[in-house]
Short mmCIF file of C-alpha atoms in Angstrom, two decimals:
data_model
loop_
_atom_site.label_atom_id
_atom_site.label_comp_id
_atom_site.label_asym_id
_atom_site.label_seq_id
_atom_site.Cartn_x
_atom_site.Cartn_y
_atom_site.Cartn_z
CA MET R 1 164.57 235.58 58.57
CA SER R 2 167.45 237.95 59.11
CA GLU R 3 171.06 236.96 58.50
CA ASN R 4 171.60 236.81 62.29
CA THR R 5 168.89 234.14 62.71
CA VAL R 6 170.27 230.70 63.52
CA LEU R 7 168.78 227.23 63.82
CA PRO R 8 169.78 224.53 66.32
CA GLY R 9 173.13 223.02 65.28
CA ASP R 10 174.23 226.00 63.17
CA GLN R 11 177.89 227.01 63.49
CA ILE R 12 178.33 230.26 65.40
CA ALA R 13 182.11 230.56 65.88
CA SER R 14 185.32 228.61 66.28
CA ILE R 15 186.24 227.53 69.84
CA GLU R 16 189.65 229.18 69.32
CA GLU R 17 187.91 232.56 68.94
CA TYR R 18 184.89 232.39 71.29
CA GLU R 19 183.53 230.44 74.26
CA ALA R 20 180.04 228.93 74.29
CA GLY R 21 177.55 231.15 76.13
CA TYR R 22 173.76 231.13 76.60
CA ASN R 23 171.83 228.74 74.33
CA THR R 24 175.04 227.50 72.66
CA PHE R 25 177.29 224.48 73.05
CA ASP R 26 180.86 223.48 72.26
CA ASP R 27 181.11 220.42 69.98
CA GLY R 28 184.90 220.17 70.42
CA ASP R 29 185.65 222.21 67.29
CA MET R 30 182.92 224.83 66.88
CA VAL R 31 180.47 226.77 69.02
CA ARG R 32 176.98 225.82 67.80
CA ALA R 33 173.44 227.06 68.41
CA ALA R 34 171.38 225.01 70.86
CA THR R 35 168.12 226.78 69.99
CA LEU R 36 166.43 228.95 67.37
CA GLY R 37 167.21 232.63 67.84
CA GLU R 38 169.39 235.61 67.01
CA LYS R 39 173.19 235.36 67.05
CA ASP R 40 174.76 237.63 69.71
CA ILE R 41 178.56 237.78 69.71
CA ASP R 42 180.18 239.48 72.73
CA LYS R 43 183.53 240.57 71.26
CA THR R 44 184.75 242.10 74.54
CA ASN R 45 184.37 238.94 76.64
CA ARG R 46 184.81 236.59 73.63
CA ILE R 47 181.51 234.74 74.25
CA ALA R 48 178.99 233.58 71.63
CA ASN R 49 175.31 233.67 72.73
CA ILE R 50 171.92 233.07 71.15
CA LYS R 51 169.01 235.34 72.09
CA HIS R 52 165.86 233.23 72.12
CA PRO R 53 162.63 235.19 71.43
CA LYS R 54 160.67 233.26 74.07
CA ALA R 55 163.18 232.25 76.69
CA LEU R 56 162.08 229.70 79.27
CA SER R 57 161.68 230.96 82.80
CA ILE R 58 164.20 228.96 84.79
CA PRO R 59 164.54 229.99 88.44
CA LYS R 60 168.00 230.87 89.72
CA VAL R 61 169.55 229.85 93.04
CA GLY R 62 167.92 231.87 95.83
CA ASP R 63 164.68 232.60 93.92
CA ILE R 64 161.36 232.13 95.72
CA VAL R 65 158.92 230.05 93.68
CA ILE R 66 155.23 229.28 94.09
CA GLY R 67 153.83 226.16 92.49
CA THR R 68 151.47 223.23 92.60
CA VAL R 69 152.57 219.91 94.08
CA ALA R 70 152.58 217.42 91.19
CA ALA R 71 153.85 214.31 93.01
CA VAL R 72 154.59 213.18 96.56
CA MET R 73 157.25 210.55 97.19
CA SER R 74 158.61 209.13 100.45
CA SER R 75 161.45 211.64 100.81
CA MET R 76 160.63 214.43 98.33
CA ILE R 77 157.91 216.33 96.52
CA ALA R 78 157.84 217.44 92.88
CA VAL R 79 156.42 220.90 92.24
CA SER R 80 155.27 222.47 88.96
CA ILE R 81 156.44 226.10 89.15
CA ASP R 82 153.76 228.75 88.49
CA TYR R 83 155.50 231.91 89.82
CA ILE R 84 159.14 232.93 90.11
CA ASN R 85 159.75 235.82 92.53
CA GLY R 86 156.09 236.79 92.17
CA LYS R 87 156.08 236.84 88.35
CA PRO R 88 153.94 234.26 86.50
CA THR R 89 155.67 231.73 84.28
CA VAL R 90 154.15 229.61 81.53
CA SER R 91 157.07 227.22 81.08
CA LYS R 92 155.75 224.81 83.80
CA VAL R 93 159.28 223.81 84.81
CA GLU R 94 159.35 221.40 87.76
CA CYS R 95 161.60 221.29 90.78
CA VAL R 96 162.11 218.72 93.50
CA CYS R 97 162.17 219.43 97.22
CA SER R 98 163.68 217.04 99.74
CA THR R 99 161.44 216.36 102.75
CA ARG R 100 163.74 213.84 104.42
CA ASN R 101 164.77 216.06 107.37
CA ILE R 102 161.31 217.39 108.23
CA ARG R 103 159.55 215.52 111.02
CA LYS R 104 155.99 215.55 109.68
CA LYS R 105 153.94 212.78 108.16
CA ASN R 106 152.57 214.95 105.33
CA ILE R 107 154.67 217.92 104.25
CA ALA R 108 152.31 218.64 101.36
CA LEU R 109 149.90 216.65 99.22
CA VAL R 110 149.19 216.63 95.47
CA ASN R 111 147.46 219.87 94.31
CA ASP R 112 148.57 221.86 97.37
CA ILE R 113 150.00 225.28 96.50
CA VAL R 114 153.43 225.72 98.07
CA THR R 115 156.20 228.28 98.21
CA LEU R 116 159.82 227.10 97.99
CA LYS R 117 163.31 228.56 97.74
CA ILE R 118 165.62 227.32 94.98
CA ARG R 119 168.71 225.69 96.52
CA ASN R 120 170.71 224.57 93.45
CA HIS R 121 170.74 223.10 89.95
CA LEU R 122 172.29 219.65 89.98
CA ASN R 123 172.41 217.02 87.20
CA GLY R 124 169.75 218.78 85.14
CA THR R 125 167.34 218.95 88.10
CA ILE R 126 166.23 222.04 90.00
CA HIS R 127 166.41 221.44 93.77
CA ALA R 128 164.46 223.51 96.29
CA THR R 129 164.05 223.77 100.05
CA ILE R 130 160.99 224.18 102.27
CA ASP R 131 162.88 224.53 105.58
CA GLU R 132 162.37 228.25 106.33
CA PRO R 133 159.26 229.51 108.24
CA HIS R 134 157.85 231.54 105.30
CA LEU R 135 158.16 228.49 103.02
CA GLY R 136 155.55 225.73 102.92
CA VAL R 137 151.90 225.20 102.05
CA LEU R 138 150.04 228.39 101.07
CA PHE R 139 146.71 226.81 100.14
CA THR R 140 145.12 223.39 100.54
CA LYS R 141 141.75 221.73 101.00
CA CYS R 142 140.55 218.88 103.20
CA ARG R 143 141.87 215.55 102.01
CA LYS R 144 138.65 213.73 103.05
CA CYS R 145 135.81 215.98 101.83
CA GLY R 146 137.54 218.72 99.77
CA GLU R 147 136.18 221.59 101.86
CA LYS R 148 137.93 224.65 103.34
CA VAL R 149 140.52 224.20 106.11
CA VAL R 150 141.82 226.46 108.88
CA PRO R 151 145.30 226.38 110.47
CA MET R 152 145.81 224.93 113.96
CA ARG R 153 149.45 225.42 115.09
CA ASP R 154 151.32 223.01 112.80
CA ALA R 155 148.25 221.28 111.33
CA ILE R 156 145.04 222.05 109.47
CA LYS R 157 141.44 221.34 110.43
CA CYS R 158 138.50 220.98 108.05
CA THR R 159 135.62 223.38 108.71
CA GLU R 160 133.10 220.80 107.43
CA CYS R 161 134.12 217.31 108.63
CA SER R 162 136.65 218.35 111.35
CA TRP R 163 139.41 216.16 109.87
CA ILE R 164 142.85 217.17 111.20
CA ASP R 165 145.90 216.72 109.00
CA GLU R 166 149.59 217.60 109.37
CA ARG R 167 151.23 219.91 106.82
CA LYS R 168 154.32 222.11 106.70
CA LEU R 169 152.44 225.42 106.67
CA SER R 170 153.95 228.69 105.51
CA THR R 171 153.66 231.71 107.78
CA ASN R 172 151.62 233.13 104.86
CA PHE R 173 149.12 230.23 104.87
CA GLY R 174 145.62 231.44 104.01
CA ASN R 175 146.81 234.64 102.34
CA SER R 176 145.04 234.46 98.98
CA ASP R 177 147.28 237.04 97.29
CA PHE R 178 150.12 234.68 96.28
CA ILE R 179 151.68 237.11 93.81
CA ASN R 180 152.59 239.70 96.44
CA LEU R 181 154.45 237.22 98.65
CA ARG R 182 157.91 238.58 97.85
CA ASP R 183 160.82 239.04 100.27
#
């Protein structure tokens, strides 16, 4: 390890000299490392940071994410994020999306692939929206038999058993190239 390598909890600087930046925290007396990494002191702006070798991919406000629905609740869905602005992520961070104002019975179901826009970060939770036309379900299968479905206005119809189900479909529904769905 180099002399710039720090472990979680290591002292980085005094709070009188520097502010806590990325991957650091202020314990009331000292700025300390929140993660393993390399110490990075910004002397111009007086900020102490830690550069992590494998930083987590956390989406920022306004980012478009593509992910798999992990849970469906009465007024929200939880989505495991697979792509951020078209770039794959391995961190499997989850976000929640409120479905309270959308007048559909099923916005999305578990294992549907959806595209969302990050709205904010609040209380340690990433919040997203599905309200815009290009946001919504990108890929799904029939809930009854698991076969292929085709869009019908604001619903889907199974090609095998003819089951019709409501979903909040994206304008890009059925486009199999999810990665190139950037604004």
